[in-house]
Amino acid sequence: MPKTIALVTDLGLKDNYVGILKGVMLKINPSLQFVDITHDIPAQDIFKAAFTLKAAYSYFPSETIFLAVVDPGVGTARKPLIIKTKNYTFVGPDNGIFSLLVQEEGLCAIFAITNERYFLKPVSKTFHGRDVFAPVAGYLSRGVPPQQFGPRIKKIILLDFPMAKVDLKKKFIIGEVIDKDNFGNAITNIRESQLGELKGGGAVKIKNKLISHISSSYMNARKGSLLAIVGSKGLLEISVNQGSAMQKLKIRMGERVEVF
Amino acid sequence: MPKTIALVTDLGLKDNYVGILKGVMLKINPSLQFVDITHDIPAQDIFKAAFTLKAAYSYFPSETIFLAVVDPGVGTARKPLIIKTKNYTFVGPDNGIFSLLVQEEGLCAIFAITNERYFLKPVSKTFHGRDVFAPVAGYLSRGVPPQQFGPRIKKIILLDFPMAKVDLKKKFIIGEVIDKDNFGNAITNIRESQLGELKGGGAVKIKNKLISHISSSYMNARKGSLLAIVGSKGLLEISVNQGSAMQKLKIRMGERVEVF
Amino acid sequence: MPKTIALVTDLGLKDNYVGILKGVMLKINPSLQFVDITHDIPAQDIFKAAFTLKAAYSYFPSETIFLAVVDPGVGTARKPLIIKTKNYTFVGPDNGIFSLLVQEEGLCAIFAITNERYFLKPVSKTFHGRDVFAPVAGYLSRGVPPQQFGPRIKKIILLDFPMAKVDLKKKFIIGEVIDKDNFGNAITNIRESQLGELKGGGAVKIKNKLISHISSSYMNARKGSLLAIVGSKGLLEISVNQGSAMQKLKIRMGERVEVF
């Protein structure tokens, strides 16, 4: 059975970079199943990458290896990492890209990659995806144990992600827009469980627009109408039925959202 | 031998949605070969999806499973379907996306997916691609027979596609532009067989431009010149040699095309 | 072990063309591993395709088959080719797309594809990727020897690529920008080995901007600052740290670059 390697990068699809990563891995292990989570993370956007990876990884089979290459610090002292959780292995730079999944997974074994034996040489100054991360993922997929690549470490960089807050009296929630998708949905950081805590109500306010309630499906909304709905990530989303909420309301990342 | 699952969606490549679909399927069947037909169907454009799928499926090996996720009615009462033809299996929503291939294939066995045992739970309100269609495709690829997923049904939604018409006296054909491609070719609904019926002539008119004849290759056309040619789909296309006909003539979908 | 077929095309990802190529190959050989190097070569840009292919192929495992479909001369007399090097096989049109790798690889066996037995029929006028190149790649992957497809030939079309020049006294190098990437890096044709020949100096001039030295990493550069660095291809690149040099300096392809 081929091992699955799933990729999240900001390399884009116009250049040969992603193809090269896969070539490097196949040279080490010819029996692989690649899944592209996305290569269109905006250049060097670690927050978006962390969010994308966190919202996807648990849908993959056990023993999947995730290769994350969003690496603005390439060539600096930032550490290359292997993170081993109960079911999965993650490979990428220590820049916060793994913050959200480490929070979710709890107990992890973390290794700093230092053993140059597994690198592609000469190691370039600008593309450790090719020279460090891809070969390490390749050897991991062949069963080389993570401790072979370097010492176990305790601390990694954790980014601060904005959290939605439920008011003490549970009368309102204040959150913000943290992502958007291909359909123009504005994805907030307000979790379904937080909505459950709220006493009564359920009206949503964004950019001075009031949405009277949280819908249970797109079903009853007229085409083009604005609605709030718990999306597939378990987060509150602002949508326009068969249209783009991001465009219609000119929503920006970080836009304030209130539920009351 | 891995089973092939070919995908047509409007999910785009910027989000993690397509990666999640594949993760879900690999969790059910680790031995799969995925082929992306396209994920860049314009959001909720069922016509384009139907056309894209119809023009591609017959090139795939027997027993390929096609997963079609263009699903503006997600969360409403629209049925999830399995369609079994002589050689292939199709999975997707009952919204007309399968209209063209069902017409071409003739006899099909159609099943409404109702058996929640095969769903990913909890089923979200907004992403049945992940929670219904992908898992069903995964189990189908493992050999679960289609009748296990729900009852056989007789009727599905069929969309009306515009048809080119040959004049009674076979003196002219009136058709329209129904698609465009990456090269800026304008693809019409005028079939090669209809051109064969025409008595004499072969001049083409579009947007008040007259193309004197239908070319047999790009060979003799000067760079930048306008031409009409039977393209790889067996349909008349309006092209600009090494340029974009769509842009040069400002052609819109539905643009009238006459051959006489 | 599945054979790897790596693809470079200008077909884009919005249409079904790439999916069709893969379907055609899987019909011939169901056990394949596809790697997309890129499908976003600008339409009919043979130079870019040659450069992309050359900078990627050597990272792939031995016996990889490369399918290159950038084919503005489709339907004309241009020959379809198989090129066999020590480790790899290349399939595509004789239009210069293989120039750079043939130069690098030296001794190759070249075959003109003439045996229609291996074509998909009827062969269209506009899509030999589907009807000629993909089926030939499929049969090659099954072990059909290249001489079965047509006669061995000696000459192929070689494009002239602009070469950077080191001044006789080794006081300066004049080169130009030959490529850009997803990060907005401007990639020149000045090779690391040429920089090594230069006596002293190392300042870089582009568009009347002077970069005082060639950096050894992005490490010390401030965010947004301009720098010159030897990139992952072994070529001098002009970069903006966490920004786009192409945009910031309004660099065009062919832009003159001097090192002194």
XYZ file of N, CA and C in Angstrom, chain B residues 20-243:
672
model
N -9.227 17.520 1.207
C -10.077 16.827 2.181
C -10.873 15.706 1.513
N -11.463 15.989 0.337
C -12.187 14.924 -0.390
C -11.289 13.708 -0.589
N -10.059 13.956 -0.997
C -9.149 12.832 -1.285
C -8.737 12.120 0.003
N -8.522 12.896 1.065
C -8.207 12.274 2.353
C -9.329 11.345 2.792
N -10.559 11.824 2.683
C -11.729 11.018 3.070
C -11.777 9.712 2.271
N -11.511 9.795 0.980
C -11.565 8.580 0.146
C -10.422 7.619 0.477
N -9.227 8.181 0.712
C -8.081 7.312 1.034
C -8.249 6.633 2.392
N -8.953 7.277 3.289
C -9.201 6.653 4.596
C -10.062 5.395 4.413
N -10.929 5.420 3.419
C -11.826 4.291 3.157
C -11.141 3.248 2.280
N -10.383 3.719 1.292
C -9.666 2.816 0.381
C -8.284 3.400 0.098
N -7.247 2.844 0.717
C -5.910 3.439 0.571
C -5.299 3.232 -0.796
N -5.916 2.429 -1.641
C -5.305 2.147 -2.940
C -6.135 2.767 -4.055
N -5.888 4.037 -4.297
C -6.660 4.776 -5.305
C -5.719 5.569 -6.200
N -6.158 5.775 -7.415
C -5.464 6.676 -8.336
C -6.428 7.839 -8.596
N -6.073 9.034 -8.156
C -6.940 10.191 -8.411
C -6.536 10.893 -9.693
N -7.519 11.301 -10.480
C -7.245 12.194 -11.605
C -8.145 13.417 -11.456
N -7.547 14.587 -11.428
C -8.308 15.827 -11.377
C -8.697 16.211 -12.800
N -9.969 16.109 -13.121
C -10.387 16.607 -14.450
C -10.331 18.128 -14.391
N -11.041 18.714 -13.482
C -10.799 20.119 -13.137
C -11.507 20.416 -11.818
N -10.968 21.376 -11.086
C -11.645 21.896 -9.898
C -12.018 23.358 -10.102
N -11.820 23.837 -11.296
C -12.034 25.251 -11.590
C -13.296 25.509 -12.394
N -14.297 24.640 -12.259
C -15.628 24.982 -12.775
C -16.039 26.272 -12.062
N -16.529 27.281 -12.808
C -16.990 28.492 -12.112
C -18.034 28.109 -11.050
N -17.985 28.771 -9.894
C -18.823 28.368 -8.758
C -20.269 28.108 -9.186
N -20.727 26.907 -8.915
C -22.136 26.516 -9.103
C -22.608 26.506 -10.547
N -21.679 26.424 -11.506
C -22.038 26.411 -12.930
C -22.257 24.960 -13.384
N -23.481 24.504 -13.224
C -23.811 23.111 -13.520
C -23.681 22.818 -15.013
N -24.025 23.784 -15.865
C -23.924 23.587 -17.305
C -22.477 23.299 -17.713
N -21.580 24.130 -17.248
C -20.160 23.946 -17.577
C -19.651 22.603 -17.050
N -20.080 22.247 -15.846
C -19.648 20.978 -15.261
C -20.156 19.799 -16.094
N -21.404 19.884 -16.524
C -21.997 18.800 -17.321
C -21.246 18.641 -18.636
N -20.901 19.756 -19.223
C -20.192 19.765 -20.501
C -18.764 19.231 -20.337
N -18.105 19.646 -19.277
C -16.724 19.219 -19.006
C -16.648 17.716 -18.774
N -17.590 17.216 -17.988
C -17.634 15.789 -17.659
C -17.943 14.965 -18.905
N -18.916 15.416 -19.669
C -19.336 14.662 -20.848
C -18.207 14.563 -21.875
N -17.442 15.627 -22.009
C -16.387 15.635 -23.027
C -15.130 14.905 -22.568
N -15.098 14.442 -21.328
C -13.887 13.792 -20.810
C -14.059 12.311 -20.483
N -15.238 11.918 -20.009
C -15.317 10.619 -19.320
C -14.930 9.424 -20.174
N -15.248 9.464 -21.465
C -15.033 8.264 -22.277
C -13.554 7.981 -22.537
N -12.672 8.924 -22.197
C -11.237 8.673 -22.363
C -10.641 7.875 -21.208
N -11.447 7.658 -20.174
C -10.919 6.987 -18.973
C -11.110 5.481 -19.062
N -10.289 4.738 -18.309
C -10.411 3.279 -18.311
C -11.758 2.821 -17.747
N -12.201 1.675 -18.164
C -13.396 1.036 -17.609
C -13.300 0.983 -16.104
N -14.421 1.088 -15.457
C -14.524 0.996 -14.002
C -14.052 2.252 -13.282
N -13.702 3.299 -14.040
C -13.424 4.578 -13.385
C -14.683 5.073 -12.678
N -14.481 5.630 -11.498
C -15.567 6.290 -10.764
C -15.382 7.798 -10.894
N -16.430 8.483 -11.312
C -16.361 9.932 -11.464
C -17.101 10.592 -10.303
N -16.400 11.492 -9.639
C -16.988 12.206 -8.509
C -17.206 13.649 -8.951
N -18.479 14.052 -9.015
C -18.828 15.389 -9.509
C -19.424 16.196 -8.379
N -18.707 17.233 -7.942
C -19.194 18.043 -6.833
C -19.338 19.507 -7.262
N -20.463 19.787 -7.886
C -20.891 21.165 -8.153
C -22.316 21.161 -7.647
N -22.559 21.788 -6.522
C -23.702 21.416 -5.690
C -24.355 22.628 -5.033
N -24.894 23.561 -5.858
C -25.508 24.746 -5.253
C -26.682 24.397 -4.343
N -27.286 23.221 -4.518
C -28.448 22.867 -3.706
C -28.086 22.108 -2.440
N -26.804 22.124 -2.052
C -26.395 21.370 -0.862
C -27.260 21.753 0.344
N -27.709 20.754 1.067
C -28.516 21.022 2.257
C -29.996 21.107 1.958
N -30.371 21.082 0.684
C -31.801 21.071 0.329
C -32.202 19.626 0.032
N -33.370 19.451 -0.542
C -33.882 18.104 -0.761
C -33.336 17.441 -2.028
N -32.466 18.121 -2.752
C -31.938 17.497 -3.980
C -31.257 16.172 -3.615
N -31.491 15.165 -4.470
C -30.999 13.817 -4.150
C -29.511 13.650 -4.443
N -28.802 12.915 -3.624
C -27.478 12.455 -4.037
C -27.639 11.192 -4.888
N -26.850 11.098 -5.956
C -27.045 10.020 -6.932
C -25.806 9.165 -7.166
N -26.073 7.902 -7.514
C -25.076 7.049 -8.164
C -25.653 6.671 -9.520
N -24.888 6.881 -10.573
C -25.327 6.473 -11.909
C -24.338 5.448 -12.436
N -24.875 4.311 -12.841
C -24.040 3.209 -13.325
C -24.298 3.042 -14.806
N -23.274 3.216 -15.621
C -23.416 2.959 -17.055
C -22.654 1.678 -17.364
N -22.614 1.317 -18.624
C -21.952 0.060 -18.997
C -20.541 -0.009 -18.414
N -19.776 1.077 -18.561
C -18.363 1.033 -18.170
C -18.009 1.832 -16.918
N -18.858 2.772 -16.557
C -18.448 3.738 -15.545
C -19.463 3.897 -14.422
N -19.005 4.538 -13.340
C -19.895 4.901 -12.245
C -19.732 6.388 -11.960
N -20.834 7.077 -11.752
C -20.824 8.511 -11.477
C -21.494 8.774 -10.135
N -20.895 9.678 -9.359
C -21.453 10.027 -8.059
C -21.567 11.547 -7.977
N -22.734 12.044 -7.574
C -22.893 13.491 -7.445
C -24.340 13.859 -7.222
N -24.630 15.152 -7.147
C -25.996 15.590 -6.843
C -26.924 15.528 -8.065
N -28.191 15.374 -7.803
C -29.206 15.345 -8.861
C -29.617 16.770 -9.206
N -28.797 17.417 -10.002
C -29.105 18.803 -10.373
C -28.907 19.059 -11.860
N -28.733 17.983 -12.626
C -28.556 18.138 -14.061
C -27.127 17.944 -14.520
N -26.209 17.802 -13.568
C -24.789 17.688 -13.901
C -24.498 16.463 -14.772
N -25.383 15.453 -14.702
C -25.156 14.236 -15.470
C -25.979 14.189 -16.759
N -26.697 15.278 -17.069
C -27.622 15.297 -18.209
C -26.987 14.796 -19.500
N -25.851 15.369 -19.852
C -25.286 15.107 -21.169
C -24.755 13.689 -21.297
N -24.153 13.182 -20.256
C -23.598 11.829 -20.378
C -24.689 10.785 -20.343
N -25.763 11.042 -19.600
C -26.886 10.105 -19.573
C -27.532 10.034 -20.961
N -27.666 11.207 -21.607
C -28.155 11.221 -22.990
C -27.270 10.391 -23.904
N -25.966 10.532 -23.745
C -25.034 9.822 -24.625
C -25.000 8.329 -24.329
N -25.027 7.969 -23.048
C -24.865 6.568 -22.664
C -26.146 5.763 -22.847
N -27.308 6.462 -22.838
C -28.567 5.724 -22.934
C -28.829 4.968 -21.648
N -28.955 3.646 -21.756
C -29.359 2.828 -20.613
C -28.408 2.967 -19.412
N -28.963 3.417 -18.296
C -28.185 3.556 -17.062
C -29.020 3.016 -15.905
N -28.344 2.564 -14.870
C -29.038 2.274 -13.606
C -28.753 3.427 -12.662
N -29.818 4.007 -12.122
C -29.671 5.187 -11.277
C -30.133 4.861 -9.859
N -29.350 5.267 -8.887
C -29.671 5.003 -7.476
C -29.665 6.313 -6.700
N -30.661 6.484 -5.850
C -30.676 7.620 -4.917
C -29.932 7.184 -3.654
N -28.952 7.960 -3.263
C -28.160 7.602 -2.076
C -28.950 8.001 -0.831
N -29.325 7.010 -0.030
C -30.088 7.304 1.185
C -29.499 6.640 2.430
N -28.651 5.645 2.253
C -28.141 4.858 3.380
C -27.056 5.625 4.129
N -27.458 6.207 5.262
C -26.551 7.082 6.004
C -25.369 6.352 6.618
N -25.437 5.053 6.619
C -24.334 4.239 7.123
C -23.013 4.581 6.426
N -23.100 5.019 5.190
C -21.886 5.298 4.435
C -21.469 6.767 4.495
N -22.170 7.558 5.289
C -21.849 8.991 5.340
C -20.797 9.277 6.414
N -20.158 10.405 6.297
C -19.259 10.899 7.341
C -20.130 11.705 8.299
N -20.069 11.371 9.583
C -20.982 12.026 10.513
C -20.230 12.904 11.510
N -20.834 14.022 11.984
C -22.144 14.520 11.560
C -22.079 15.100 10.147
N -23.140 14.882 9.375
C -23.218 15.441 8.025
C -23.411 16.955 8.129
N -22.506 17.709 7.538
C -22.595 19.170 7.609
C -23.741 19.672 6.739
N -24.043 20.949 6.903
C -25.118 21.545 6.100
C -24.609 22.056 4.762
N -23.301 22.156 4.641
C -22.756 22.911 3.507
C -21.737 22.158 2.661
N -21.324 20.947 3.071
C -20.258 20.292 2.314
C -20.527 18.780 2.203
N -21.527 18.443 1.381
C -21.843 17.036 1.162
C -20.807 16.359 0.286
N -19.994 17.142 -0.432
C -18.851 16.555 -1.135
C -18.019 15.731 -0.169
N -17.725 16.316 0.960
C -16.920 15.638 1.986
C -17.700 14.560 2.736
N -18.958 14.857 3.071
C -19.679 14.017 4.026
C -20.528 12.932 3.371
N -20.880 13.133 2.108
C -21.735 12.159 1.422
C -21.050 11.608 0.168
N -20.707 12.485 -0.782
C -20.257 11.993 -2.088
C -18.887 11.305 -2.029
N -17.923 11.905 -1.319
C -16.590 11.289 -1.261
C -16.626 9.934 -0.559
N -17.275 9.836 0.622
C -17.301 8.501 1.231
C -18.015 7.466 0.360
N -19.109 7.867 -0.297
C -19.799 6.906 -1.169
C -18.868 6.466 -2.300
N -18.139 7.393 -2.901
C -17.191 7.022 -3.955
C -16.119 6.086 -3.400
N -15.671 6.358 -2.186
C -14.670 5.497 -1.566
C -15.175 4.072 -1.385
N -16.391 3.925 -0.869
C -16.942 2.576 -0.668
C -17.245 1.895 -2.000
N -17.722 2.649 -2.984
C -17.932 2.064 -4.314
C -16.606 1.503 -4.845
N -15.522 2.230 -4.633
C -14.216 1.783 -5.153
C -13.738 0.508 -4.449
N -14.289 0.258 -3.264
C -13.946 -0.979 -2.550
C -14.855 -2.141 -2.943
N -15.781 -1.862 -3.847
C -16.610 -2.953 -4.348
C -17.997 -3.052 -3.747
N -18.363 -2.127 -2.854
C -19.742 -2.138 -2.343
C -20.683 -1.890 -3.525
N -21.665 -2.754 -3.748
C -22.541 -2.577 -4.920
C -23.487 -1.383 -4.741
N -23.821 -0.700 -5.842
C -24.581 0.545 -5.758
C -25.928 0.397 -5.050
N -26.565 -0.746 -5.171
C -27.874 -0.906 -4.528
C -27.785 -0.863 -3.001
N -26.591 -1.043 -2.450
C -26.410 -0.916 -1.002
C -26.619 0.515 -0.503
N -26.481 1.492 -1.410
C -26.506 2.884 -0.974
C -27.904 3.485 -0.985
N -28.845 2.812 -1.671
C -30.204 3.340 -1.707
C -30.991 2.752 -2.860
N -32.257 3.152 -2.985
C -33.156 2.538 -3.965
C -32.862 2.980 -5.396
N -33.155 2.091 -6.315
C -33.066 2.425 -7.727
C -34.193 3.390 -8.074
N -33.885 4.405 -8.863
C -34.920 5.368 -9.271
C -34.904 5.504 -10.788
N -35.928 6.137 -11.321
C -36.087 6.183 -12.774
C -35.750 7.538 -13.363
N -36.067 8.595 -12.593
C -35.969 9.926 -13.200
C -34.890 10.761 -12.534
N -34.121 11.483 -13.328
C -33.226 12.489 -12.756
C -33.464 13.802 -13.490
N -32.917 14.836 -12.949
C -33.062 16.157 -13.567
C -32.211 16.238 -14.819
N -32.820 16.630 -15.920
C -32.090 16.809 -17.174
C -32.173 18.275 -17.583
N -31.038 18.875 -17.808
C -31.026 20.281 -18.226
C -31.235 20.390 -19.721
N -31.766 21.511 -20.139
C -31.885 21.793 -21.576
C -30.614 22.450 -22.069
N -29.901 21.785 -22.935
C -28.721 22.403 -23.528
C -29.095 22.935 -24.904
N -28.590 24.104 -25.251
C -28.931 24.648 -26.568
C -28.341 23.769 -27.669
N -29.140 23.460 -28.671
C -28.698 22.620 -29.778
C -28.567 23.474 -31.032
N -27.537 23.221 -31.810
C -27.415 23.899 -33.098
C -28.444 23.299 -34.055
N -28.961 24.134 -34.957
C -30.016 23.658 -35.864
C -29.593 23.795 -37.318
N -29.772 22.702 -38.056
C -29.535 22.749 -39.498
C -30.845 23.145 -40.154
N -30.814 24.144 -41.016
C -31.992 24.604 -41.761
C -32.568 23.460 -42.598
N -33.891 23.467 -42.772
C -34.578 22.381 -43.473
C -33.981 22.075 -44.835
N -33.618 23.123 -45.542
C -33.065 22.916 -46.896
C -31.560 22.679 -46.852
N -31.054 22.530 -45.621
C -29.624 22.254 -45.412
C -28.729 23.306 -46.034
N -29.220 24.536 -45.989
C -28.448 25.627 -46.556
C -27.638 26.358 -45.491
N -28.089 26.318 -44.247
C -27.296 26.957 -43.189
C -27.510 26.287 -41.821
N -26.580 26.547 -40.936
C -26.675 26.052 -39.556
C -26.625 27.264 -38.628
N -27.503 27.253 -37.616
C -27.415 28.291 -36.590
C -27.083 27.635 -35.250
N -25.986 28.065 -34.684
C -25.576 27.528 -33.389
C -25.121 28.645 -32.484
N -24.442 28.281 -31.414
C -23.947 29.314 -30.518
C -22.689 28.851 -29.789
N -22.008 29.810 -29.186
C -20.816 29.501 -28.402
C -21.263 28.982 -27.042
N -20.807 27.760 -26.711
C -21.228 27.153 -25.439
C -20.078 26.966 -24.462
N -18.851 27.226 -24.901
C -17.722 27.029 -23.991
C -16.510 27.754 -24.557
N -15.521 27.952 -23.700
C -14.248 28.516 -24.127
C -13.166 27.699 -23.445
N -11.937 27.798 -23.926
C -10.886 27.065 -23.232
C -9.696 27.967 -22.911
N -8.715 27.360 -22.306
C -7.496 28.032 -21.845
C -6.780 28.813 -22.946
N -6.981 28.393 -24.201
C -6.302 29.044 -25.318
C -7.140 30.161 -25.921
N -8.325 30.393 -25.355
C -9.189 31.424 -25.900
C -10.004 30.950 -27.093
N -10.029 29.634 -27.325
C -10.887 29.117 -28.382
C -12.346 29.213 -27.946
N -13.208 29.624 -28.896
C -14.649 29.668 -28.630
C -15.254 28.388 -29.186
N -15.817 27.566 -28.312
C -16.320 26.259 -28.716
C -17.824 26.370 -28.937
N -18.273 25.978 -30.120
C -19.695 26.094 -30.447
C -20.384 24.750 -30.245
N -21.708 24.776 -30.362
C -22.468 23.519 -30.280
C -22.735 22.923 -31.660
N -21.985 23.365 -32.665
C -22.180 22.843 -34.025
C -21.285 21.618 -34.215
N -21.926 20.484 -34.447
C -21.192 19.220 -34.523
C -20.646 18.970 -35.932
N -19.547 18.222 -35.962
C -18.923 17.881 -37.245
C -19.938 17.210 -38.168
N -20.769 16.343 -37.610
C -21.761 15.637 -38.432
C -22.758 16.617 -39.051
N -23.070 17.688 -38.336
C -23.982 18.692 -38.900
C -23.322 19.439 -40.052
N -22.043 19.708 -39.910
C -21.309 20.363 -41.012
C -21.347 19.482 -42.252
N -21.286 18.177 -42.039
C -21.321 17.228 -43.154
C -22.648 17.271 -43.904
N -23.712 17.625 -43.218
C -25.045 17.663 -43.861
C -25.219 18.859 -44.776
N -24.419 19.887 -44.516
C -24.619 21.167 -45.208
C -24.301 21.045 -46.700
N -25.171 21.625 -47.522
C -24.911 21.605 -48.967
C -23.989 22.750 -49.338
N -22.812 22.432 -49.789
C -21.869 23.473 -50.253
C -21.453 24.398 -49.128
N -20.763 25.422 -49.495
C -20.430 26.494 -48.554
C -19.412 26.124 -47.521
N -19.636 26.598 -46.329
C -18.702 26.368 -45.234
C -18.114 27.662 -44.709
N -18.745 28.786 -45.096
C -18.322 30.057 -44.508
C -18.962 30.185 -43.120
N -18.263 30.874 -42.219
C -18.734 30.995 -40.848
C -18.867 32.472 -40.498
N -19.974 32.824 -39.835
C -20.179 34.200 -39.428
C -20.330 34.279 -37.917
N -19.561 35.148 -37.300
C -19.684 35.408 -35.869
C -19.363 36.872 -35.618
N -20.243 37.563 -34.877
C -20.045 38.976 -34.534
C -19.712 39.842 -35.749
N -20.436 39.601 -36.840
C -20.244 40.349 -38.091
C -18.898 40.129 -38.755
N -18.155 39.142 -38.287
C -16.925 38.762 -38.977
C -17.250 37.553 -39.846
N -16.692 37.540 -41.032
C -16.904 36.415 -41.930
C -15.606 35.619 -42.063
N -15.698 34.334 -41.789
C -14.537 33.448 -41.983
C -14.866 32.624 -43.216
N -14.012 32.706 -44.239
C -14.388 32.223 -45.572
C -14.558 30.710 -45.662
N -13.849 29.971 -44.808
C -13.976 28.509 -44.892
C -13.551 27.883 -43.567
N -13.835 26.599 -43.448
C -13.431 25.853 -42.250
C -12.072 25.222 -42.528
N -11.098 25.549 -41.698
C -9.721 25.088 -41.923
C -9.569 23.622 -41.540
N -8.610 22.978 -42.183
C -8.348 21.595 -41.806
C -7.183 21.495 -40.825
N -6.452 22.574 -40.595
C -5.455 22.624 -39.512
C -5.093 24.084 -39.257
N -4.344 24.311 -38.182
C -3.841 25.658 -37.939
C -2.714 25.989 -38.914
N -2.309 25.008 -39.693
C -1.072 25.027 -40.477
C -0.900 26.263 -41.339
N -1.938 26.557 -42.113
C -1.758 27.610 -43.108
C -2.152 28.999 -42.612
N -2.661 29.032 -41.389
C -3.121 30.327 -40.888
C -1.933 31.164 -40.409
N -1.967 32.437 -40.731
C -0.948 33.331 -40.212
C -1.166 33.511 -38.711
N -0.104 33.797 -38.008
C -0.197 34.079 -36.585
C -1.143 35.252 -36.359
N -2.099 35.095 -35.482
C -3.036 36.172 -35.186
C -4.269 36.177 -36.064
N -4.315 35.322 -37.094
C -5.480 35.354 -37.982
C -6.620 34.507 -37.409
N -7.832 34.901 -37.776
C -9.052 34.249 -37.294
C -9.342 33.031 -38.140
N -9.746 31.941 -37.509
C -10.098 30.768 -38.297
C -11.178 29.955 -37.598
N -11.822 29.084 -38.380
C -12.813 28.146 -37.848
C -12.283 26.755 -38.117
N -12.405 25.875 -37.138
C -11.818 24.542 -37.259
C -12.630 23.580 -36.403
N -12.719 22.316 -36.836
C -13.347 21.317 -35.976
C -12.326 20.923 -34.920
N -12.654 21.187 -33.656
C -11.702 20.962 -32.564
C -11.718 19.526 -32.064
N -11.004 19.312 -30.973
C -10.780 17.957 -30.473
C -12.035 17.326 -29.880
N -13.078 18.119 -29.655
C -14.335 17.572 -29.125
C -15.313 17.222 -30.242
N -14.882 17.402 -31.522
C -15.789 17.153 -32.639
C -16.780 18.280 -32.833
N -16.470 19.447 -32.281
C -17.346 20.616 -32.406
C -16.608 21.733 -33.144
N -17.367 22.552 -33.852
C -16.771 23.695 -34.533
C -16.247 24.697 -33.502
N -15.012 25.123 -33.676
C -14.419 26.125 -32.785
C -13.972 27.334 -33.597
N -14.090 28.497 -32.974
C -13.562 29.724 -33.567
C -12.247 30.030 -32.847
N -11.162 30.156 -33.610
C -9.839 30.298 -33.007
C -9.082 31.455 -33.624
N -8.096 31.915 -32.882
C -7.102 32.808 -33.461
C -5.772 32.070 -33.369
N -5.082 31.928 -34.483
C -3.831 31.179 -34.482
C -2.833 31.819 -33.517
N -2.427 31.062 -32.497
C -1.525 31.541 -31.445
C -2.029 32.809 -30.740
N -3.355 32.884 -30.602
C -3.943 33.997 -29.865
C -5.297 33.580 -29.314
